[in-house]
């Protein structure tokens, strides 16, 4: 019997899979010595699984640490520093910009076992370790009449550490803000292995770490703000013959004074991919579908806002359907959350954009992008948090059929559309390696210099997640 | 997922596997659905991780022996399939992979003997019944035995019932509205003969003639899912010969695992000459609950009698019904058709009970952990009765519920229906 089998014939609690101790490099051996075999993965089969996120495959790490405490993180960071290898933080690896995929062999610290979560209802706060799954915060807060609003579509999988690493948003961000807006304090480990406790005053260093994609420090714990959920929510779905009309309806509804809780759209290809998965009767023929929640504590206002949105949709040539029951609206929102992976049914690979444009420019932008897609001959789909002007144009491709250069070119053109209309490159998914090449288009050289200075100040040796966000200084930048 | 799997060297099953790997966009949506990920919290024991491991082995980047421990921990519950918006056929991937890799595996003699014994005993009802009886007498010795031998004993009911022979043909009672073929099953005949008896009674009462074709055997699922592909092919072909789909309105199974196995025949035979035949066969296969719910919807199901007092029934979704066959509504509709029954939803209902075919025997520690969790979740609904549609789940749940000190009856969906018809609820 192999050691594996022996380990598994003991009774509960479930034994953690054990590395068989065959550390095949010095770093793995040293980490195993320091932390014990349970927390260190060193076999090839284990390490191969910590080289990707939801968009990209990177370099196979030399070792993986699954810390259970901040102290473990400190030990791991110090060992990697001593070995002179990079350190990449990893949550659930649901990231869409290559953030958690290592650019060179080093150490991956995966937070999935740091899952302590305490709720302090009287202070409306949660204290969460980095590996806590996002949805778990709301689930644990709900009995106290509280929720944690940031709701990325990946919230059943993604972790608080990864959400803060990317400053993730979700449908609720239109009215309620993104992850960073709910952070009251952070504990993080720096590139030297020092532990820091941050609040949001003085220099807002916590704010700087949020969205820094693990390049400035590793977040180990966060104090999060909780809020009571709105008393009433009403859901509607509108379908439009064409994407631009959908964007017009959104602009008009907001101009009329509606502040919906959620405002999301998906185009025809998205709707069809999701319908293939869920079969809940989404309108397959519509050029675009809009999903809207209006919410609040006053039912009259909630209904009024829904009427405003409805009128705007009808005006723009849309057809409106109200969700009659809670389960109907739950199904519609599950549909929206499933868009991204459901696109895999069309092509196995995709280039995922995450642009944000001013709302006034929305109709023009979605139409321009549609036209670019049509002209390129590549399958291009659009969806996103349209209320925020946050669009996710996705280029779907099969590397055996479509040329990566053509994909990259189209992605670049889309980025330029956003910039031309006064928009930015990333709303929530981060820059990672995917959009690093476009940073020079989006950020002026002086500002880029300031960003580099910040990175140098916090991570002088370039240990933390190298090759992400900032393009190389010599002017070359690797294509994704 | 990009891959370089040498499909041409592997053959038709290589196509099946390459297609599945290709379809995965590594989004991680399946992670929270996976029981082993829930218990172990690492990527290698998640669906996404396993897909990568299989890809690496098929591409020759990783030794099979290195990937095997993680692949062996997969229950085959297919919860990941239900959770996957990209439509990755994970079930087909792992089954094909196990079949492909088994001949390349190095196993200890003890391991081999154990597997051979399982594959011999499980599909042969008479042998199983004998073994179960022998086991029943050995039960008091269980604490003295090594864990690997203890696990199967732990699962045996206190009393192993006598085998009940099933008639070849059960005529419809009253107006005959249909004719079906029935797969009698293997272990189930020994452990819970009343499942079949109740099934025949309920069908007959509703005007359905039931034929148990001669020459049928085990569905082959156990062999298939443990990688014994040749044995599985033999059983599949035996059943294709025994059941002529043109003769029946439907081919029924009352065990979720077997039903799922029968529906898988076209994948097993993918690229082989009898693939078409398997397709015609699989098109007729239905789970008993699916078939009866069909009658209910057409208004053809005789209404069951009301219960004597209000009953809370905890319905357990067997993985091979809910995930593999996508049947969730039908059994609930049938239960709700009994006046006086309220169906309770089990928390974490989508998480496997840990039974999963031969998993209990091969991964007793993980299986036990899941069994404890499932029983706790079921009991938290304070049910009067527990119902499921699969013999494996039945045995596992019954044994864990008892261990947690509850005497609540655990039944098959048709048993409950049968009791309701007889006014015994
Ligand atoms: C189907 C799907 C839908 C999605 N929908 C949304 C959406 O609606 N909104 C949205 O914003 N995003 C969305 N995403 C992207 C992704 O889920 C988010 O970026 C999420 O926040 C990543 O969390 P994670 O735990 O998976 O982090 P990972 O992917 O593991 O890591 C993300 C980044 O954070 C860093 N990091 C991870 N943990 C730490 C830590 N403890 N300290 C410091 N740095 C760390 C990593 O190095 C990496 O750079 C979606 C992804 C998928 C696959
Ligand atoms: S949900 Fe589907 S596509 Fe996503 S990682 Fe899992 S198997 Fe792959
Ligand atoms: S079949 Fe079940 S155990 Fe196996 S990977 Fe899928 S969810 Fe996990």
XYZ file of C-alpha atoms and ligand atoms in Angstrom, chain B residues 24-30 48 51 84-86 88, ligand 2:
21
model
C -13.226 23.300 -19.854
C -12.450 27.019 -19.510
C -10.978 26.497 -16.004
C -13.353 29.044 -14.492
C -13.659 27.194 -11.200
C -17.465 27.323 -11.057
C -17.441 23.624 -10.271
C -10.965 21.562 -12.511
C -9.310 17.703 -15.575
C -20.628 23.666 -15.113
C -22.055 26.321 -17.434
C -19.588 25.386 -20.168
C -18.015 19.972 -19.823
S -17.136 24.708 -14.208
Fe -16.795 23.577 -16.101
S -15.527 24.929 -17.355
Fe -15.456 25.723 -15.279
S -13.598 24.764 -14.418
Fe -15.313 23.456 -13.878
S -15.405 21.933 -15.514
Fe -14.121 23.602 -16.261
